[in-house]
Amino acid sequence: MYPLVYIVRHGQTAWNAEFRLQGQADTDINALGREQASANGDRLTSLISNPEEFDFVASPMRRTRETMQRIRAAMKLDPDAYRTDPRLVEVNFGDWQGFTFAELETRYPGAGRTRALDKWNFQPPGEGAESYQMLLVRVKPWFDALNRQTVCVTHGGIMRTLFRFVLGMAENEAANLQIPQDRVLRLEGRSLDWL
C-alpha cells in the first residue's frame, strides 16, 4: 500500500513537440511546458493544504527540475527546497535518443515495427539502453520505499511502469499509454487517478 503521492510529468520540451526520443538526453522545457508546470502547481495548491508534511522529489534532469521549481513557486514555496533522486530519470533509449521515429526508420529500417512487436520488453541498441521492464526493476524499489506523502516530478516512462506494477495493467497497454503533461496523477493505496 502506498502513501498519498502526487506525480507530475515534466512540462513539454521542444523534443516532445517534435516527437523526438529524449530518454536521458538532458533537455529543457519550452514555453508551453512552463505554463503546464505552473498550472500543475496551482492544481496541487488546491489539493494540498499542508505542504510542509510532504516530501518533494524530482528526477535530476533539467526538464524535471524546472518543472518542480515552477510547481513549488506556484504553491508559494521555496522553488529550490526539494531533493532529486537518480532512480527517477527517464528510460534510456540508448543510440535512439535524439531521433524521431521517421529518422530511425531511415537509419534502421524496420526498427519501429520490431519495437511495436513487444514494446514493453524491447531494448534499443546502445550502451545503457533499457526496456520498460528494466525501467520498472530500477524504479519500483523507490516507490516501494515511500513512507510519507510525496510530490514527485518525473517522466512518462516512469509513470507507465506505475500502471504496470500498481494496477497490473497488461504490458502492451502500459507501454502505449499516453501520459499527459498538464495533469496530476494521484497514487494512494493501490489506486491511480488522473486529476
Tab-separated table of C-alpha atoms in Angstrom:
chain	number	residue	atom	x	y	z
A	1	MET	CA	0.000	0.000	0.000
A	2	TYR	CA	1.364	3.386	-0.975
A	3	PRO	CA	1.024	6.679	0.915
A	4	LEU	CA	-0.549	9.624	-0.903
A	5	VAL	CA	1.744	10.592	-3.791
A	6	TYR	CA	1.075	13.242	-6.424
A	7	ILE	CA	3.087	12.507	-9.567
A	8	VAL	CA	3.635	15.017	-12.350
A	9	ARG	CA	5.312	14.519	-15.701
A	10	HIS	CA	7.706	17.318	-16.657
A	11	GLY	CA	6.334	20.087	-18.865
A	12	GLN	CA	6.597	19.884	-22.632
A	13	THR	CA	10.009	20.250	-24.287
A	14	ALA	CA	10.811	21.128	-27.899
A	15	TRP	CA	11.701	17.466	-28.396
A	16	ASN	CA	8.276	16.375	-27.100
A	17	ALA	CA	6.670	18.716	-29.620
A	18	GLU	CA	8.782	17.154	-32.402
A	19	PHE	CA	8.066	13.570	-31.232
A	20	ARG	CA	11.808	13.138	-30.725
A	21	LEU	CA	13.005	10.429	-28.315
A	22	GLN	CA	14.540	12.136	-25.289
A	23	GLY	CA	15.252	9.347	-22.852
A	24	GLN	CA	18.169	10.526	-20.760
A	25	ALA	CA	19.146	13.429	-23.038
A	26	ASP	CA	19.052	16.489	-20.773
A	27	THR	CA	16.592	18.872	-22.436
A	28	ASP	CA	14.729	21.952	-21.192
A	29	ILE	CA	11.007	22.662	-21.056
A	30	ASN	CA	9.577	25.145	-23.565
A	31	ALA	CA	7.065	27.999	-23.099
A	32	LEU	CA	4.090	25.619	-23.090
A	33	GLY	CA	5.952	23.350	-20.665
A	34	ARG	CA	6.468	26.256	-18.276
A	35	GLU	CA	2.732	27.041	-18.418
A	36	GLN	CA	1.892	23.370	-17.779
A	37	ALA	CA	4.259	23.238	-14.774
A	38	SER	CA	2.790	26.362	-13.193
A	39	ALA	CA	-0.772	25.144	-13.821
A	40	ASN	CA	0.069	21.823	-12.152
A	41	GLY	CA	1.437	23.842	-9.221
A	42	ASP	CA	-1.894	25.657	-8.996
A	43	ARG	CA	-3.707	22.311	-9.094
A	44	LEU	CA	-1.515	20.948	-6.304
A	45	THR	CA	-2.154	24.086	-4.237
A	46	SER	CA	-5.862	23.243	-4.321
A	47	LEU	CA	-5.163	19.620	-3.348
A	48	ILE	CA	-2.571	20.106	-0.587
A	49	SER	CA	-3.395	22.195	2.465
A	50	ASN	CA	-0.327	21.075	4.417
A	51	PRO	CA	2.702	21.123	2.024
A	52	GLU	CA	5.147	21.031	4.958
A	53	GLU	CA	4.035	17.429	5.551
A	54	PHE	CA	5.044	16.405	2.009
A	55	ASP	CA	8.393	15.309	0.628
A	56	PHE	CA	9.161	16.942	-2.738
A	57	VAL	CA	11.422	14.958	-5.058
A	58	ALA	CA	12.275	15.141	-8.748
A	59	SER	CA	14.336	13.374	-11.354
A	60	PRO	CA	17.688	15.209	-11.569
A	61	MET	CA	17.193	16.126	-15.239
A	62	ARG	CA	16.808	19.810	-16.218
A	63	ARG	CA	13.262	19.415	-17.531
A	64	THR	CA	12.030	17.826	-14.303
A	65	ARG	CA	13.922	20.208	-12.032
A	66	GLU	CA	12.494	23.303	-13.738
A	67	THR	CA	9.033	21.751	-13.616
A	68	MET	CA	9.404	21.159	-9.865
A	69	GLN	CA	10.709	24.688	-9.304
A	70	ARG	CA	7.706	26.157	-11.141
A	71	ILE	CA	5.304	23.897	-9.229
A	72	ARG	CA	6.781	24.988	-5.895
A	73	ALA	CA	6.766	28.672	-6.908
A	74	ALA	CA	3.068	28.383	-7.834
A	75	MET	CA	2.486	26.822	-4.396
A	76	LYS	CA	4.253	29.809	-2.756
A	77	LEU	CA	7.072	27.552	-1.560
A	78	ASP	CA	10.838	27.978	-1.903
A	79	PRO	CA	11.415	26.827	-5.509
A	80	ASP	CA	14.720	25.147	-4.635
A	81	ALA	CA	13.701	23.339	-1.420
A	82	TYR	CA	13.292	19.856	-2.892
A	83	ARG	CA	15.549	16.871	-3.489
A	84	THR	CA	16.399	14.764	-6.522
A	85	ASP	CA	16.763	11.018	-6.939
A	86	PRO	CA	18.610	9.470	-9.917
A	87	ARG	CA	16.310	6.429	-9.910
A	88	LEU	CA	13.569	8.712	-11.259
A	89	VAL	CA	15.347	9.514	-14.551
A	90	GLU	CA	13.652	8.541	-17.801
A	91	VAL	CA	14.155	5.230	-19.588
A	92	ASN	CA	17.426	5.194	-21.526
A	93	PHE	CA	16.802	4.942	-25.270
A	94	GLY	CA	20.484	4.286	-25.998
A	95	ASP	CA	21.501	5.025	-29.591
A	96	TRP	CA	17.927	6.073	-30.412
A	97	GLN	CA	17.980	9.182	-28.201
A	98	GLY	CA	17.619	12.387	-30.181
A	99	PHE	CA	15.856	10.806	-33.168
A	100	THR	CA	12.268	10.839	-34.358
A	101	PHE	CA	10.800	7.501	-35.430
A	102	ALA	CA	10.883	8.668	-39.052
A	103	GLU	CA	14.618	9.339	-38.728
A	104	LEU	CA	15.162	5.972	-37.030
A	105	GLU	CA	13.338	4.205	-39.849
A	106	THR	CA	15.815	5.732	-42.322
A	107	ARG	CA	18.808	4.654	-40.226
A	108	TYR	CA	17.453	1.321	-39.024
A	109	PRO	CA	14.787	0.087	-41.469
A	110	GLY	CA	12.104	-1.910	-39.643
A	111	ALA	CA	13.127	-0.620	-36.201
A	112	GLY	CA	9.692	0.759	-35.351
A	113	ARG	CA	7.966	-2.443	-36.399
A	114	THR	CA	10.375	-4.553	-34.343
A	115	ARG	CA	9.777	-2.394	-31.270
A	116	ALA	CA	5.999	-2.490	-31.738
A	117	LEU	CA	6.003	-6.315	-31.569
A	118	ASP	CA	6.873	-6.173	-27.852
A	119	LYS	CA	7.255	-2.528	-26.871
A	120	TRP	CA	7.401	-3.270	-23.131
A	121	ASN	CA	10.394	-5.613	-23.368
A	122	PHE	CA	12.148	-4.053	-26.356
A	123	GLN	CA	15.662	-2.799	-25.571
A	124	PRO	CA	17.068	-0.295	-28.097
A	125	PRO	CA	20.677	-0.682	-29.206
A	126	GLY	CA	23.432	1.169	-27.382
A	127	GLU	CA	25.236	1.251	-24.071
A	128	GLY	CA	22.941	1.611	-21.074
A	129	ALA	CA	19.752	1.291	-23.135
A	130	GLU	CA	16.736	-0.001	-21.207
A	131	SER	CA	13.411	-1.664	-21.883
A	132	TYR	CA	10.347	-0.572	-19.925
A	133	GLN	CA	10.685	-3.815	-17.947
A	134	MET	CA	14.252	-2.861	-16.973
A	135	LEU	CA	12.989	0.602	-16.009
A	136	LEU	CA	10.326	-0.970	-13.783
A	137	VAL	CA	13.002	-3.020	-11.994
A	138	ARG	CA	15.035	0.180	-11.480
A	139	VAL	CA	12.231	2.403	-10.176
A	140	LYS	CA	9.908	0.052	-8.250
A	141	PRO	CA	12.156	-0.075	-5.146
A	142	TRP	CA	11.956	3.737	-4.918
A	143	PHE	CA	8.155	3.656	-4.876
A	144	ASP	CA	8.078	0.647	-2.527
A	145	ALA	CA	10.239	2.544	-0.013
A	146	LEU	CA	7.912	5.577	0.141
A	147	ASN	CA	6.863	6.190	3.724
A	148	ARG	CA	5.403	9.680	3.611
A	149	GLN	CA	3.191	11.888	1.486
A	150	THR	CA	5.151	12.997	-1.570
A	151	VAL	CA	5.052	15.223	-4.627
A	152	CYS	CA	7.150	13.659	-7.381
A	153	VAL	CA	8.132	15.144	-10.759
A	154	THR	CA	9.360	12.546	-13.206
A	155	HIS	CA	8.949	11.217	-16.761
A	156	GLY	CA	6.425	9.432	-18.952
A	157	GLY	CA	8.287	6.119	-18.860
A	158	ILE	CA	8.351	6.067	-15.060
A	159	MET	CA	4.617	6.751	-14.989
A	160	ARG	CA	3.928	3.902	-17.445
A	161	THR	CA	5.703	1.489	-15.092
A	162	LEU	CA	3.402	2.642	-12.265
A	163	PHE	CA	0.338	1.470	-14.184
A	164	ARG	CA	2.047	-1.893	-14.702
A	165	PHE	CA	3.134	-2.586	-11.105
A	166	VAL	CA	0.369	-0.791	-9.202
A	167	LEU	CA	-2.657	-1.787	-11.295
A	168	GLY	CA	-1.248	-4.878	-13.010
A	169	MET	CA	-2.000	-3.349	-16.411
A	170	ALA	CA	-1.017	-5.531	-19.362
A	171	GLU	CA	2.492	-4.849	-20.681
A	172	ASN	CA	1.368	-3.728	-24.126
A	173	GLU	CA	-1.309	-1.428	-22.699
A	174	ALA	CA	1.090	0.164	-20.199
A	175	ALA	CA	3.798	0.638	-22.847
A	176	ASN	CA	1.387	2.505	-25.118
A	177	LEU	CA	-0.269	4.753	-22.513
A	178	GLN	CA	-0.455	8.436	-23.358
A	179	ILE	CA	0.944	10.336	-20.372
A	180	PRO	CA	-0.255	13.958	-20.235
A	181	GLN	CA	1.984	16.816	-19.158
A	182	ASP	CA	-0.859	19.014	-17.945
A	183	ARG	CA	-2.395	16.742	-15.301
A	184	VAL	CA	-1.516	15.312	-11.906
A	185	LEU	CA	-1.562	11.571	-11.202
A	186	ARG	CA	-2.596	10.568	-7.672
A	187	LEU	CA	-1.215	7.335	-6.243
A	188	GLU	CA	-2.751	6.194	-2.963
A	189	GLY	CA	-3.020	2.689	-1.595
A	190	ARG	CA	-3.327	0.588	-4.751
A	191	SER	CA	-5.151	3.147	-6.885
A	192	LEU	CA	-4.071	5.601	-9.586
A	193	ASP	CA	-6.263	8.521	-10.638
A	194	TRP	CA	-5.711	11.407	-13.052
A	195	LEU	CA	-6.667	14.789	-11.586
